[in-house]
PDB file of N, CA and C in Angstrom:
ATOM      1  N   MET A 997      24.568  -3.354  22.600  1.00 75.00           N
ATOM      2  CA  MET A 997      23.946  -2.283  21.833  1.00 75.00           C
ATOM      3  C   MET A 997      23.627  -1.134  22.807  1.00 75.00           C
ATOM      4  N   ASN A 998      24.016   0.048  22.431  1.00 90.00           N
ATOM      5  CA  ASN A 998      23.774   1.165  23.329  1.00 90.00           C
ATOM      6  C   ASN A 998      22.300   1.620  23.265  1.00 90.00           C
ATOM      7  N   PRO A 999      21.818   2.309  24.263  1.00 90.00           N
ATOM      8  CA  PRO A 999      20.401   2.683  24.330  1.00 90.00           C
ATOM      9  C   PRO A 999      19.945   3.592  23.186  1.00 90.00           C
ATOM     10  N   GLN A1000      20.813   4.462  22.715  1.00 92.00           N
ATOM     11  CA  GLN A1000      20.427   5.343  21.609  1.00 92.00           C
ATOM     12  C   GLN A1000      20.203   4.550  20.334  1.00 92.00           C
ATOM     13  N   MET A1001      21.040   3.554  20.099  1.00 92.00           N
ATOM     14  CA  MET A1001      20.888   2.712  18.912  1.00 92.00           C
ATOM     15  C   MET A1001      19.604   1.896  19.001  1.00 92.00           C
ATOM     16  N   ALA A1002      19.287   1.382  20.175  1.00 91.00           N
ATOM     17  CA  ALA A1002      18.052   0.612  20.357  1.00 91.00           C
ATOM     18  C   ALA A1002      16.831   1.496  20.137  1.00 91.00           C
ATOM     19  N   PHE A1003      16.867   2.721  20.647  1.00 91.00           N
ATOM     20  CA  PHE A1003      15.758   3.647  20.457  1.00 91.00           C
ATOM     21  C   PHE A1003      15.586   4.000  18.982  1.00 91.00           C
ATOM     22  N   ALA A1004      16.686   4.243  18.286  1.00 90.00           N
ATOM     23  CA  ALA A1004      16.622   4.568  16.857  1.00 90.00           C
ATOM     24  C   ALA A1004      16.066   3.392  16.054  1.00 90.00           C
ATOM     25  N   LEU A1005      16.471   2.195  16.383  1.00 92.00           N
ATOM     26  CA  LEU A1005      15.973   1.008  15.691  1.00 92.00           C
ATOM     27  C   LEU A1005      14.477   0.808  15.941  1.00 92.00           C
ATOM     28  N   ALA A1006      14.037   1.010  17.170  1.00 92.00           N
ATOM     29  CA  ALA A1006      12.612   0.875  17.492  1.00 92.00           C
ATOM     30  C   ALA A1006      11.787   1.923  16.760  1.00 92.00           C
ATOM     31  N   ALA A1007      12.283   3.153  16.708  1.00 91.00           N
ATOM     32  CA  ALA A1007      11.573   4.216  15.993  1.00 91.00           C
ATOM     33  C   ALA A1007      11.490   3.894  14.501  1.00 91.00           C
ATOM     34  N   LEU A1008      12.574   3.397  13.949  1.00 90.00           N
ATOM     35  CA  LEU A1008      12.581   3.032  12.531  1.00 90.00           C
ATOM     36  C   LEU A1008      11.569   1.929  12.242  1.00 90.00           C
ATOM     37  N   LEU A1009      11.509   0.926  13.101  1.00 92.00           N
ATOM     38  CA  LEU A1009      10.555  -0.162  12.912  1.00 92.00           C
ATOM     39  C   LEU A1009       9.116   0.319  13.032  1.00 92.00           C
ATOM     40  N   LEU A1010       8.863   1.262  13.932  1.00 93.00           N
ATOM     41  CA  LEU A1010       7.508   1.801  14.086  1.00 93.00           C
ATOM     42  C   LEU A1010       7.071   2.590  12.860  1.00 93.00           C
ATOM     43  N   VAL A1011       8.009   3.141  12.130  1.00 92.00           N
ATOM     44  CA  VAL A1011       7.679   3.902  10.929  1.00 92.00           C
ATOM     45  C   VAL A1011       7.605   2.990   9.704  1.00 92.00           C
ATOM     46  N   VAL A1012       8.557   2.089   9.575  1.00 92.00           N
ATOM     47  CA  VAL A1012       8.668   1.278   8.357  1.00 92.00           C
ATOM     48  C   VAL A1012       7.606   0.184   8.287  1.00 92.00           C
ATOM     49  N   THR A1013       7.276  -0.439   9.384  1.00 92.00           N
ATOM     50  CA  THR A1013       6.333  -1.559   9.368  1.00 92.00           C
ATOM     51  C   THR A1013       4.948  -1.180   8.827  1.00 92.00           C
ATOM     52  N   PRO A1014       4.321  -0.090   9.284  1.00 90.00           N
ATOM     53  CA  PRO A1014       3.013   0.257   8.712  1.00 90.00           C
ATOM     54  C   PRO A1014       3.083   0.624   7.234  1.00 90.00           C
ATOM     55  N   ILE A1015       4.172   1.264   6.824  1.00 90.00           N
ATOM     56  CA  ILE A1015       4.305   1.629   5.405  1.00 90.00           C
ATOM     57  C   ILE A1015       4.381   0.375   4.549  1.00 90.00           C
ATOM     58  N   LEU A1016       5.161  -0.601   4.969  1.00 91.00           N
ATOM     59  CA  LEU A1016       5.259  -1.854   4.206  1.00 91.00           C
ATOM     60  C   LEU A1016       3.931  -2.608   4.205  1.00 91.00           C
ATOM     61  N   PHE A1017       3.238  -2.598   5.335  1.00 92.00           N
ATOM     62  CA  PHE A1017       1.952  -3.287   5.425  1.00 92.00           C
ATOM     63  C   PHE A1017       0.922  -2.655   4.486  1.00 92.00           C
ATOM     64  N   LEU A1018       0.814  -1.325   4.513  1.00 88.00           N
ATOM     65  CA  LEU A1018      -0.154  -0.648   3.649  1.00 88.00           C
ATOM     66  C   LEU A1018       0.220  -0.774   2.184  1.00 88.00           C
ATOM     67  N   GLY A1019       1.510  -0.757   1.897  1.00 89.00           N
ATOM     68  CA  GLY A1019       1.956  -0.966   0.517  1.00 89.00           C
ATOM     69  C   GLY A1019       1.599  -2.361   0.026  1.00 89.00           C
ATOM     70  N   GLY A1020       1.727  -3.342   0.889  1.00 89.00           N
ATOM     71  CA  GLY A1020       1.349  -4.710   0.528  1.00 89.00           C
ATOM     72  C   GLY A1020      -0.144  -4.841   0.288  1.00 89.00           C
ATOM     73  N   LEU A1021      -0.949  -4.174   1.120  1.00 88.00           N
ATOM     74  CA  LEU A1021      -2.400  -4.209   0.908  1.00 88.00           C
ATOM     75  C   LEU A1021      -2.785  -3.541  -0.402  1.00 88.00           C
ATOM     76  N   LEU A1022      -2.142  -2.430  -0.720  1.00 87.00           N
ATOM     77  CA  LEU A1022      -2.425  -1.742  -1.977  1.00 87.00           C
ATOM     78  C   LEU A1022      -2.045  -2.614  -3.164  1.00 87.00           C
ATOM     79  N   ALA A1023      -0.900  -3.281  -3.081  1.00 89.00           N
ATOM     80  CA  ALA A1023      -0.475  -4.175  -4.160  1.00 89.00           C
ATOM     81  C   ALA A1023      -1.451  -5.339  -4.317  1.00 89.00           C
ATOM     82  N   LEU A1024      -1.951  -5.856  -3.210  1.00 88.00           N
ATOM     83  CA  LEU A1024      -2.925  -6.947  -3.272  1.00 88.00           C
ATOM     84  C   LEU A1024      -4.219  -6.491  -3.938  1.00 88.00           C
ATOM     85  N   LYS A1025      -4.683  -5.286  -3.613  1.00 87.00           N
ATOM     86  CA  LYS A1025      -5.885  -4.749  -4.257  1.00 87.00           C
ATOM     87  C   LYS A1025      -5.689  -4.617  -5.766  1.00 87.00           C
ATOM     88  N   VAL A1026      -4.539  -4.099  -6.157  1.00 85.00           N
ATOM     89  CA  VAL A1026      -4.259  -3.921  -7.586  1.00 85.00           C
ATOM     90  C   VAL A1026      -4.228  -5.267  -8.294  1.00 85.00           C
ATOM     91  N   LEU A1027      -3.591  -6.260  -7.699  1.00 85.00           N
ATOM     92  CA  LEU A1027      -3.549  -7.584  -8.324  1.00 85.00           C
ATOM     93  C   LEU A1027      -4.940  -8.199  -8.439  1.00 85.00           C
ATOM     94  N   LEU A1028      -5.767  -8.026  -7.415  1.00 85.00           N
ATOM     95  CA  LEU A1028      -7.134  -8.552  -7.489  1.00 85.00           C
ATOM     96  C   LEU A1028      -7.939  -7.867  -8.584  1.00 85.00           C
ATOM     97  N   ILE A1029      -7.771  -6.567  -8.716  1.00 82.00           N
ATOM     98  CA  ILE A1029      -8.482  -5.837  -9.775  1.00 82.00           C
ATOM     99  C   ILE A1029      -8.039  -6.336 -11.143  1.00 82.00           C
ATOM    100  N   LEU A1030      -6.748  -6.493 -11.317  1.00 82.00           N
ATOM    101  CA  LEU A1030      -6.247  -6.963 -12.608  1.00 82.00           C
ATOM    102  C   LEU A1030      -6.734  -8.378 -12.915  1.00 82.00           C
ATOM    103  N   ALA A1031      -6.867  -9.199 -11.890  1.00 82.00           N
ATOM    104  CA  ALA A1031      -7.287 -10.579 -12.109  1.00 82.00           C
ATOM    105  C   ALA A1031      -8.793 -10.697 -12.361  1.00 82.00           C
ATOM    106  N   LEU A1032      -9.593  -9.835 -11.716  1.00 81.00           N
ATOM    107  CA  LEU A1032     -11.046 -10.020 -11.765  1.00 81.00           C
ATOM    108  C   LEU A1032     -11.780  -9.129 -12.751  1.00 81.00           C
ATOM    109  N   SER A1033     -11.150  -8.079 -13.259  1.00 77.00           N
ATOM    110  CA  SER A1033     -11.874  -7.197 -14.174  1.00 77.00           C
ATOM    111  C   SER A1033     -11.917  -7.797 -15.568  1.00 77.00           C
ATOM    112  N   ARG A1034     -12.990  -7.498 -16.259  1.00 80.00           N
ATOM    113  CA  ARG A1034     -13.238  -8.154 -17.548  1.00 80.00           C
ATOM    114  C   ARG A1034     -12.609  -7.417 -18.737  1.00 80.00           C
ATOM    115  N   ASP A1035     -12.724  -6.110 -18.779  1.00 82.00           N
ATOM    116  CA  ASP A1035     -12.182  -5.383 -19.926  1.00 82.00           C
ATOM    117  C   ASP A1035     -11.304  -4.228 -19.446  1.00 82.00           C
ATOM    118  N   ASN A1036     -10.630  -3.601 -20.386  1.00 83.00           N
ATOM    119  CA  ASN A1036      -9.668  -2.555 -20.035  1.00 83.00           C
ATOM    120  C   ASN A1036     -10.329  -1.341 -19.400  1.00 83.00           C
ATOM    121  N   GLU A1037     -11.521  -0.982 -19.855  1.00 83.00           N
ATOM    122  CA  GLU A1037     -12.204   0.197 -19.305  1.00 83.00           C
ATOM    123  C   GLU A1037     -12.576  -0.023 -17.835  1.00 83.00           C
ATOM    124  N   GLU A1038     -13.100  -1.189 -17.546  1.00 81.00           N
ATOM    125  CA  GLU A1038     -13.445  -1.530 -16.158  1.00 81.00           C
ATOM    126  C   GLU A1038     -12.187  -1.576 -15.293  1.00 81.00           C
ATOM    127  N   ARG A1039     -11.136  -2.150 -15.831  1.00 81.00           N
ATOM    128  CA  ARG A1039      -9.867  -2.259 -15.117  1.00 81.00           C
ATOM    129  C   ARG A1039      -9.302  -0.875 -14.814  1.00 81.00           C
ATOM    130  N   ARG A1040      -9.326   0.007 -15.812  1.00 83.00           N
ATOM    131  CA  ARG A1040      -8.782   1.353 -15.635  1.00 83.00           C
ATOM    132  C   ARG A1040      -9.574   2.128 -14.585  1.00 83.00           C
ATOM    133  N   ALA A1041     -10.890   2.034 -14.628  1.00 84.00           N
ATOM    134  CA  ALA A1041     -11.729   2.745 -13.669  1.00 84.00           C
ATOM    135  C   ALA A1041     -11.485   2.249 -12.247  1.00 84.00           C
ATOM    136  N   ALA A1042     -11.360   0.952 -12.080  1.00 82.00           N
ATOM    137  CA  ALA A1042     -11.135   0.395 -10.747  1.00 82.00           C
ATOM    138  C   ALA A1042      -9.757   0.775 -10.215  1.00 82.00           C
ATOM    139  N   LEU A1043      -8.747   0.738 -11.061  1.00 81.00           N
ATOM    140  CA  LEU A1043      -7.401   1.099 -10.621  1.00 81.00           C
ATOM    141  C   LEU A1043      -7.317   2.570 -10.229  1.00 81.00           C
ATOM    142  N   VAL A1044      -7.958   3.430 -11.023  1.00 83.00           N
ATOM    143  CA  VAL A1044      -7.964   4.857 -10.687  1.00 83.00           C
ATOM    144  C   VAL A1044      -8.674   5.079  -9.364  1.00 83.00           C
ATOM    145  N   SER A1045      -9.768   4.364  -9.143  1.00 83.00           N
ATOM    146  CA  SER A1045     -10.516   4.502  -7.894  1.00 83.00           C
ATOM    147  C   SER A1045      -9.675   4.077  -6.692  1.00 83.00           C
ATOM    148  N   VAL A1046      -8.995   2.952  -6.796  1.00 80.00           N
ATOM    149  CA  VAL A1046      -8.166   2.457  -5.685  1.00 80.00           C
ATOM    150  C   VAL A1046      -6.997   3.397  -5.426  1.00 80.00           C
ATOM    151  N   LEU A1047      -6.330   3.835  -6.473  1.00 77.00           N
ATOM    152  CA  LEU A1047      -5.139   4.667  -6.282  1.00 77.00           C
ATOM    153  C   LEU A1047      -5.498   6.059  -5.758  1.00 77.00           C
ATOM    154  N   THR A1048      -6.595   6.647  -6.231  1.00 81.00           N
ATOM    155  CA  THR A1048      -6.974   7.959  -5.715  1.00 81.00           C
ATOM    156  C   THR A1048      -7.454   7.841  -4.269  1.00 81.00           C
ATOM    157  N   GLY A1049      -8.113   6.744  -3.927  1.00 78.00           N
ATOM    158  CA  GLY A1049      -8.512   6.525  -2.543  1.00 78.00           C
ATOM    159  C   GLY A1049      -7.313   6.380  -1.628  1.00 78.00           C
ATOM    160  N   ALA A1050      -6.274   5.705  -2.107  1.00 70.00           N
ATOM    161  CA  ALA A1050      -5.052   5.544  -1.304  1.00 70.00           C
ATOM    162  C   ALA A1050      -4.357   6.880  -1.113  1.00 70.00           C
ATOM    163  N   LEU A1051      -4.365   7.709  -2.136  1.00 67.00           N
ATOM    164  CA  LEU A1051      -3.710   9.016  -2.020  1.00 67.00           C
ATOM    165  C   LEU A1051      -4.492   9.949  -1.102  1.00 67.00           C
ATOM    166  N   LYS A1052      -5.828   9.860  -1.124  1.00 71.00           N
ATOM    167  CA  LYS A1052      -6.636  10.732  -0.275  1.00 71.00           C
ATOM    168  C   LYS A1052      -6.461  10.398   1.199  1.00 71.00           C
ATOM    169  N   ARG A1053      -6.227   9.119   1.522  1.00 63.00           N
ATOM    170  CA  ARG A1053      -6.053   8.722   2.916  1.00 63.00           C
ATOM    171  C   ARG A1053      -4.756   9.249   3.502  1.00 63.00           C
ATOM    172  N   ARG A1054      -3.776   9.488   2.687  1.00 56.00           N
ATOM    173  CA  ARG A1054      -2.482   9.963   3.191  1.00 56.00           C
ATOM    174  C   ARG A1054      -2.552  11.427   3.334  1.00 56.00           C
TER     175      ARG A1054
END
């Protein structure tokens, strides 16, 4: 493998790994909210809170 290809692969991994990790955490939060909330209004409020918080961090 030539050095340019190795550098490109390392850069790609440094970018993709955190995105996949944060996406997995967000999906886990959503699943927990769906599992633990009692009614639709509570569920909707919690989901909006989590998703807007995720968007504000980016």
